Short mmCIF file of C-alpha atoms in Angstrom, two decimals:
data_model
loop_
_atom_site.label_atom_id
_atom_site.label_comp_id
_atom_site.label_asym_id
_atom_site.label_seq_id
_atom_site.Cartn_x
_atom_site.Cartn_y
_atom_site.Cartn_z
CA MET A 1 -85.78 102.27 142.57
CA GLY A 2 -82.29 103.37 142.60
CA PHE A 3 -81.92 107.19 143.11
CA LEU A 4 -85.21 107.29 144.69
CA ARG A 5 -83.81 105.62 147.93
CA MET A 6 -82.15 108.84 148.58
CA ILE A 7 -85.24 110.85 148.65
CA LYS A 8 -87.48 111.30 151.73
CA VAL A 9 -91.08 112.46 151.84
CA ASN A 10 -93.19 113.79 154.69
CA VAL A 11 -96.69 112.95 154.60
CA PHE A 12 -99.45 114.82 156.62
CA THR A 13 -103.00 113.93 157.71
CA MET A 14 -105.35 115.93 159.78
CA ALA A 15 -108.26 113.97 161.37
CA TYR A 16 -111.31 114.90 163.07
CA ASN A 17 -113.92 112.29 164.14
CA ALA A 18 -112.47 109.91 161.55
CA GLN A 19 -112.55 106.53 163.30
CA GLN A 20 -114.52 104.83 160.52
CA THR A 21 -111.90 105.78 157.78
CA ILE A 22 -108.57 106.71 159.27
CA GLY A 23 -107.46 103.20 159.33
CA ARG A 24 -107.92 102.99 155.56
CA THR A 25 -105.80 106.19 155.08
CA ILE A 26 -103.18 105.20 157.40
CA GLU A 27 -102.70 101.72 155.65
CA SER A 28 -102.62 103.23 152.30
CA VAL A 29 -99.60 105.41 153.51
CA LEU A 30 -97.58 102.88 155.29
CA ASN A 31 -98.03 100.10 152.42
CA GLN A 32 -96.43 102.36 149.90
CA THR A 33 -93.98 100.72 147.50
CA PHE A 34 -91.88 103.86 148.32
CA GLY A 35 -90.90 103.50 152.03
CA ASN A 36 -88.54 106.42 153.03
CA LEU A 37 -91.29 108.56 154.61
CA GLU A 38 -92.24 110.23 157.72
CA TYR A 39 -95.81 110.42 158.47
CA TYR A 40 -97.39 113.10 160.74
CA ILE A 41 -101.09 112.42 161.78
CA LEU A 42 -102.84 115.19 163.63
CA ASP A 43 -106.00 114.42 165.84
CA ASN A 44 -107.79 117.61 165.65
CA GLY A 45 -109.70 117.45 168.92
CA SER A 46 -111.65 114.41 167.90
CA GLU A 47 -114.50 113.11 170.23
CA ASP A 48 -114.39 109.37 169.09
CA GLN A 49 -111.72 106.87 168.65
CA THR A 50 -109.69 108.38 166.14
CA TRP A 51 -106.72 109.28 168.58
CA ASN A 52 -106.68 105.62 169.82
CA THR A 53 -106.60 104.23 166.31
CA ILE A 54 -103.76 106.62 165.54
CA LEU A 55 -101.77 105.39 168.59
CA LYS A 56 -102.46 101.84 167.75
CA TYR A 57 -100.83 102.23 164.34
CA SER A 58 -97.93 104.36 165.69
CA GLY A 59 -96.94 101.69 168.13
CA LYS A 60 -96.47 99.38 165.19
CA ASP A 61 -94.74 101.66 162.76
CA LYS A 62 -92.12 104.31 163.85
CA ARG A 63 -92.58 106.31 160.79
CA ILE A 64 -95.64 107.74 162.23
CA VAL A 65 -95.44 110.87 164.25
CA PRO A 66 -98.62 111.15 166.35
CA LEU A 67 -99.92 114.72 167.26
CA ASN A 68 -103.25 115.77 168.91
CA VAL A 69 -104.90 118.92 170.12
CA SER A 70 -107.61 119.10 172.59
CA LYS A 71 -109.86 121.57 170.65
CA ASN A 72 -110.90 121.22 167.08
CA ASP A 73 -110.10 124.23 165.08
CA PRO A 74 -109.27 124.03 161.14
CA THR A 75 -106.16 126.34 161.64
CA ASN A 76 -104.56 123.86 163.76
CA GLY A 77 -103.71 121.67 160.81
CA TRP A 78 -102.16 124.77 158.98
CA ALA A 79 -100.10 125.66 162.02
CA ILE A 80 -98.82 122.06 162.26
CA PHE A 81 -98.15 121.95 158.50
CA ARG A 82 -96.24 125.25 158.67
CA VAL A 83 -93.97 123.92 161.27
CA ILE A 84 -93.43 120.59 159.46
CA ILE A 85 -92.45 122.71 156.33
CA ASN A 86 -90.16 125.05 158.07
CA CYS A 87 -88.26 122.28 160.01
CA THR A 88 -88.21 119.33 157.46
CA ASN A 89 -85.19 117.79 156.14
CA ALA A 90 -87.33 115.87 153.64
CA ASP A 91 -87.36 116.50 149.91
CA TYR A 92 -90.98 116.47 149.40
CA VAL A 93 -94.29 116.95 151.36
CA VAL A 94 -97.65 115.47 150.56
CA TRP A 95 -101.15 115.83 152.24
CA CYS A 96 -103.70 112.92 152.70
CA ASP A 97 -107.15 113.60 153.93
CA ALA A 98 -108.20 111.31 156.84
CA ASP A 99 -111.10 109.65 154.74
CA ASP A 100 -109.17 109.25 151.54
CA ALA A 101 -106.36 106.77 150.28
CA TYR A 102 -103.33 106.52 148.04
CA ALA A 103 -102.94 104.00 145.29
CA LEU A 104 -99.91 101.86 146.75
CA ASP A 105 -97.45 103.13 144.34
CA PHE A 106 -98.47 106.72 144.42
CA LEU A 107 -95.24 108.10 146.15
CA GLU A 108 -93.00 105.94 143.91
CA HIS A 109 -94.59 107.31 140.73
CA MET A 110 -94.97 110.84 141.92
CA VAL A 111 -91.46 111.24 143.36
CA ARG A 112 -89.95 109.63 140.09
CA PHE A 113 -92.20 112.09 137.97
CA SER A 114 -91.04 115.10 140.02
CA GLU A 115 -87.46 114.24 139.95
CA GLU A 116 -87.19 113.53 136.31
CA ASN A 117 -89.03 116.72 135.36
CA ARG A 118 -87.70 119.02 138.02
CA LEU A 119 -91.31 120.00 139.14
CA ASP A 120 -92.18 122.34 142.11
CA ILE A 121 -95.53 120.59 142.22
CA ALA A 122 -96.41 117.11 140.88
CA VAL A 123 -100.34 116.50 140.62
CA SER A 124 -101.92 113.15 140.16
CA GLY A 125 -105.09 112.09 138.52
CA TYR A 126 -107.90 110.78 141.08
CA ASP A 127 -111.07 108.92 141.41
CA LYS A 128 -113.90 110.58 143.12
CA ILE A 129 -115.79 107.83 145.09
CA ASN A 130 -119.22 107.92 146.83
CA GLY A 131 -118.17 107.15 150.34
CA ASN A 132 -121.83 105.79 150.96
CA THR A 133 -122.06 103.47 147.96
CA GLY A 134 -118.48 102.84 147.02
CA GLU A 135 -119.34 103.88 143.27
CA ILE A 136 -116.72 105.95 141.45
CA GLU A 137 -118.34 109.04 140.41
CA LYS A 138 -115.52 110.69 138.51
CA HIS A 139 -112.32 109.26 137.06
CA LYS A 140 -110.28 112.19 136.48
CA VAL A 141 -107.16 111.36 134.26
CA LEU A 142 -105.11 112.52 131.26
CA GLU A 143 -104.19 110.29 128.38
CA ASN A 144 -100.68 111.74 128.54
CA ASN A 145 -98.54 113.41 131.43
CA MET A 146 -98.49 117.13 131.04
CA ILE A 147 -95.73 119.52 132.02
CA ILE A 148 -96.65 123.19 132.72
CA TYR A 149 -94.39 126.09 132.52
CA GLY A 150 -94.18 129.69 130.96
CA SER A 151 -97.26 130.31 128.70
CA ILE A 152 -98.64 127.02 129.19
CA PHE A 153 -100.07 128.10 132.59
CA LYS A 154 -102.55 130.40 130.66
CA ASP A 155 -102.61 128.61 127.15
CA GLU A 156 -103.62 125.23 128.72
CA PHE A 157 -105.72 126.40 131.66
CA ILE A 158 -108.83 124.65 130.43
CA LYS A 159 -106.78 121.20 130.31
CA TYR A 160 -105.34 121.17 133.75
CA ARG A 161 -107.97 123.23 135.85
CA GLY A 162 -109.84 119.98 136.98
CA PHE A 163 -106.68 118.84 138.81
CA ILE A 164 -106.33 122.17 140.84
CA SER A 165 -109.34 121.84 143.19
CA PHE A 166 -107.95 120.09 146.07
CA LEU A 167 -104.82 120.20 148.32
CA TRP A 168 -104.37 116.51 148.40
CA GLY A 169 -102.96 114.32 145.51
CA LYS A 170 -100.19 116.62 145.13
CA LEU A 171 -96.44 116.23 145.88
CA TYR A 172 -94.93 119.76 146.85
CA SER A 173 -91.12 120.12 146.62
CA SER A 174 -90.09 121.28 150.18
CA SER A 175 -87.57 123.84 148.96
CA PHE A 176 -90.23 125.46 146.65
CA LEU A 177 -92.63 125.83 149.68
CA LYS A 178 -90.11 127.32 151.70
CA ALA A 179 -89.06 129.65 149.02
CA ALA A 180 -92.66 130.48 147.95
CA ASP A 181 -93.38 132.05 151.34
CA TYR A 182 -96.77 130.53 151.26
CA VAL A 183 -99.47 132.13 153.38
CA ARG A 184 -101.60 130.36 155.93
CA GLN A 185 -105.03 129.10 154.78
CA PRO A 186 -107.81 131.48 156.03
CA GLY A 187 -109.52 130.21 159.21
CA ASN A 188 -113.04 131.04 158.13
CA ALA A 189 -115.09 128.12 156.93
CA ARG A 190 -115.06 128.24 153.23
CA THR A 191 -115.31 125.21 150.85
CA CYS A 192 -112.95 126.82 148.39
CA ASN A 193 -109.97 127.39 150.68
CA ASP A 194 -108.00 124.60 149.19
CA THR A 195 -108.51 125.40 145.70
CA ILE A 196 -107.53 129.13 146.43
CA TRP A 197 -104.45 128.11 148.17
CA VAL A 198 -103.46 125.78 145.39
CA LEU A 199 -104.03 128.51 142.81
CA ASN A 200 -101.64 130.58 144.74
CA MET A 201 -98.92 127.97 144.80
CA PHE A 202 -99.41 127.27 141.12
CA ARG A 203 -98.80 130.92 140.44
CA LYS A 204 -95.53 130.94 142.28
CA ALA A 205 -94.31 127.76 140.70
CA GLU A 206 -92.21 127.56 137.68
CA ARG A 207 -92.72 124.07 136.71
CA VAL A 208 -95.85 121.97 137.60
CA GLY A 209 -96.66 118.47 136.34
CA ILE A 210 -99.84 116.40 135.96
CA TYR A 211 -99.39 112.76 136.35
CA GLY A 212 -102.15 111.44 134.19
CA LYS A 213 -103.25 108.28 135.97
CA ALA A 214 -105.63 108.16 138.82
CA MET A 215 -103.39 107.68 141.91
CA TYR A 216 -105.53 109.04 144.65
CA GLN A 217 -108.95 107.88 145.95
CA TYR A 218 -111.08 110.85 146.96
CA TYR A 219 -114.12 109.72 149.13
CA GLN A 220 -117.06 112.10 149.53
CA TYR A 221 -119.90 111.56 151.84
CA GLN A 222 -123.34 113.00 152.30
CA ASP A 223 -122.43 114.59 155.59
CA SER A 224 -119.40 116.27 154.00
CA PHE A 225 -118.68 119.98 154.94
CA SER A 226 -120.00 121.29 151.74
CA HIS A 227 -123.30 119.47 152.28
CA ARG A 228 -123.54 120.53 155.93
CA ASN A 229 -122.41 124.13 155.48
CA ILE A 230 -124.49 125.50 152.61
CA GLU A 231 -124.19 129.14 153.58
CA ALA A 232 -120.59 128.87 153.81
CA GLY A 233 -120.74 127.32 150.36
CA LEU A 234 -122.46 130.15 148.70
CA SER A 235 -119.70 132.73 149.64
CA SER A 236 -117.20 130.20 148.63
CA TYR A 237 -118.21 129.89 145.01
CA ARG A 238 -118.14 133.60 144.59
CA ASP A 239 -114.63 133.82 146.06
CA LEU A 240 -113.43 130.98 144.02
CA TRP A 241 -114.61 132.67 140.79
CA ALA A 242 -112.79 135.84 141.83
CA ALA A 243 -109.64 133.97 142.85
CA THR A 244 -109.53 132.06 139.48
CA LYS A 245 -110.11 135.32 137.40
CA GLU A 246 -107.22 136.78 139.40
CA TYR A 247 -104.92 133.72 138.70
CA LEU A 248 -105.70 134.07 134.91
CA GLU A 249 -105.07 137.92 134.89
CA PHE A 250 -101.61 137.15 136.57
CA TYR A 251 -100.33 135.72 133.18
CA GLY A 252 -101.76 138.62 131.23
CA PRO A 253 -105.17 139.33 129.35
CA ILE A 254 -107.62 136.61 129.61
CA SER A 255 -108.47 134.99 126.36
CA LYS A 256 -111.89 134.71 125.06
CA LEU A 257 -111.81 130.93 125.54
CA ASN A 258 -110.53 131.13 129.18
CA GLU A 259 -113.23 133.80 129.87
CA ASP A 260 -115.94 131.53 128.79
CA PHE A 261 -114.39 128.84 130.71
CA LEU A 262 -114.70 130.99 133.86
CA TYR A 263 -118.30 131.41 133.37
CA ALA A 264 -118.77 127.55 132.78
CA ILE A 265 -116.96 127.04 136.11
CA HIS A 266 -119.35 129.56 137.77
CA LEU A 267 -122.39 127.81 136.36
CA SER A 268 -121.18 124.54 137.59
CA LEU A 269 -120.66 125.94 141.09
CA VAL A 270 -124.11 127.51 140.92
CA LYS A 271 -125.63 124.19 140.08
CA GLU A 272 -123.84 122.51 143.06
CA ALA A 273 -124.98 125.30 145.25
CA THR A 274 -128.65 125.28 144.39
CA GLU A 275 -128.64 121.40 144.51
CA ASN A 276 -127.42 121.62 148.06
CA ILE A 277 -130.08 124.35 148.83
CA PHE A 278 -133.04 122.15 147.55
CA ILE A 279 -131.81 118.96 149.15
CA GLY A 280 -130.95 120.77 152.40
CA LYS A 281 -132.99 120.41 155.71
CA MET A 282 -134.45 123.88 156.00
CA ASP A 283 -137.82 125.57 155.57
CA THR A 284 -139.15 127.20 152.27
CA GLU A 285 -138.51 130.64 153.41
CA LYS A 286 -134.77 130.01 154.02
CA LYS A 287 -134.41 128.02 150.83
CA LEU A 288 -135.83 131.00 148.84
CA ARG A 289 -133.61 133.55 150.77
CA LEU A 290 -130.54 131.39 149.82
CA LEU A 291 -131.51 131.09 146.16
CA LYS A 292 -132.04 134.83 146.04
CA GLU A 293 -128.45 135.19 147.22
CA VAL A 294 -127.17 133.00 144.53
CA PHE A 295 -129.16 134.48 141.56
CA SER A 296 -129.03 138.13 142.39
CA ASP A 297 -125.29 138.01 142.12
CA PRO A 298 -124.09 140.14 139.26
CA VAL A 299 -121.79 137.29 138.05
CA TRP A 300 -124.89 135.24 137.56
CA GLU A 301 -126.34 138.00 135.37
CA ASP A 302 -123.29 137.95 133.19
CA THR A 303 -123.29 134.19 133.13
CA LEU A 304 -126.92 134.17 131.93
CA LYS A 305 -126.08 136.70 129.03
CA ARG A 306 -122.82 135.15 127.96
CA GLU A 307 -122.38 134.04 124.26
CA ALA A 308 -120.02 131.28 124.91
CA ASP A 309 -118.12 128.74 122.75
CA GLU A 310 -120.50 125.74 122.10
CA MET A 311 -117.81 123.44 123.60
CA PHE A 312 -119.09 124.44 127.15
CA LEU A 313 -122.09 122.34 127.24
CA ASN A 314 -123.51 123.65 130.51
CA LEU A 315 -123.47 127.31 129.34
CA ALA A 316 -125.21 125.83 126.00
CA ALA A 317 -127.89 124.15 128.48
CA ARG A 318 -128.69 127.21 130.48
CA LYS A 319 -132.30 127.19 129.36
CA GLU A 320 -132.86 123.62 130.55
CA PHE A 321 -131.05 124.51 133.95
CA ILE A 322 -133.29 127.56 134.52
CA CYS A 323 -136.44 125.63 133.76
CA ASP A 324 -135.37 122.88 136.11
CA ILE A 325 -134.82 125.48 138.88
CA LYS A 326 -138.28 126.91 138.19
CA ASP A 327 -139.97 123.54 138.59
CA LYS A 328 -138.09 122.84 141.85
CA ILE A 329 -139.02 126.42 143.25
CA LEU A 330 -142.69 125.68 142.31
CA SER A 331 -142.58 122.32 144.18
CA LEU A 332 -141.39 123.72 147.36
CA THR A 333 -143.60 123.40 150.40
CA GLU A 334 -146.13 126.04 150.68
CA ILE A 335 -144.62 128.11 147.95
CA GLY A 336 -147.97 129.67 147.49
CA LYS A 337 -147.37 131.88 150.63
CA TYR A 338 -144.30 133.32 149.04
CA SER A 339 -145.52 134.65 145.76
CA ALA A 340 -143.46 138.02 146.05
CA GLU A 341 -140.16 135.96 146.74
CA ARG A 342 -141.01 133.65 143.92
CA LEU A 343 -141.66 136.43 141.32
CA CYS A 344 -138.44 138.14 142.53
CA LEU A 345 -136.57 134.92 141.92
CA PHE A 346 -137.99 134.34 138.48
CA SER A 347 -136.80 138.03 137.52
CA TYR A 348 -133.28 136.93 138.38
CA LEU A 349 -133.63 133.97 136.33
CA ASN A 350 -134.98 136.05 133.48
CA ILE A 351 -138.23 134.06 133.40
#
């Protein structure tokens, strides 16, 4: 591995009630082919055996620095993360969620990729895995590695946007993070916080690289935050659309193609939000109220009218999506009692 032996990496994991998955995460870090690492694991006020599991592993491997707090709070992780960044002597910092895992050569490839290309941020491809079935639902890769700098940030946005969504799977240069004066993630519960933070870091970076192979295993479960906190998700997708628009405007006027892509992203987020509403455990009245919140949004009206490039298949299939929403509304329990609400929704859907 040559010069890589001189490089040090800090890994950070924040865990809450993760006794079923934290072992897999820890082992994927400790068994890396790149060994010069220090692993900070924060138990964020768990009520199960997460802390005992962390202590068991830390007793066997001194590279682990176990940390815990008594009260669960999402801001705890960011407070600790800031301390690590400000005090670290490591060259790179990387995050791994407590229910995910690295490919065993993740760090070796990502550090080499970053060093050889002088990157502020190195991003890997990933597999999105259904945590309940083990099925790979998305294999996000590129045929060739990609280096982003200068005008490429706006010109190739469509190509790399799908790799931005998450905090994990990214190797951050410690010196870059310190110089970037990054802000702490907001404490309010929003499913888009990670993406907005990463967008801000991309905007401050001079060089970003996408390592095309899937080196990170992202597990998603039915009881994940986005499925349990539907109302938080509704505000999130609007915030994310606005943040993405602001990101593109930072590089100058938004091209027609990127603007089309923005609306395609918005429609994808609307589809996810409405699906969560329909499958959510709530009564019909609440479902109708949340659906109205989605479809009364002015951005939805613009999305509905948008004459977009045919390459954006979901925009081209808007009529099918609207018909599907109509059928699902009509099949809601006791929908006949809510004729006014139903007609109001249909007007937003332009039916």
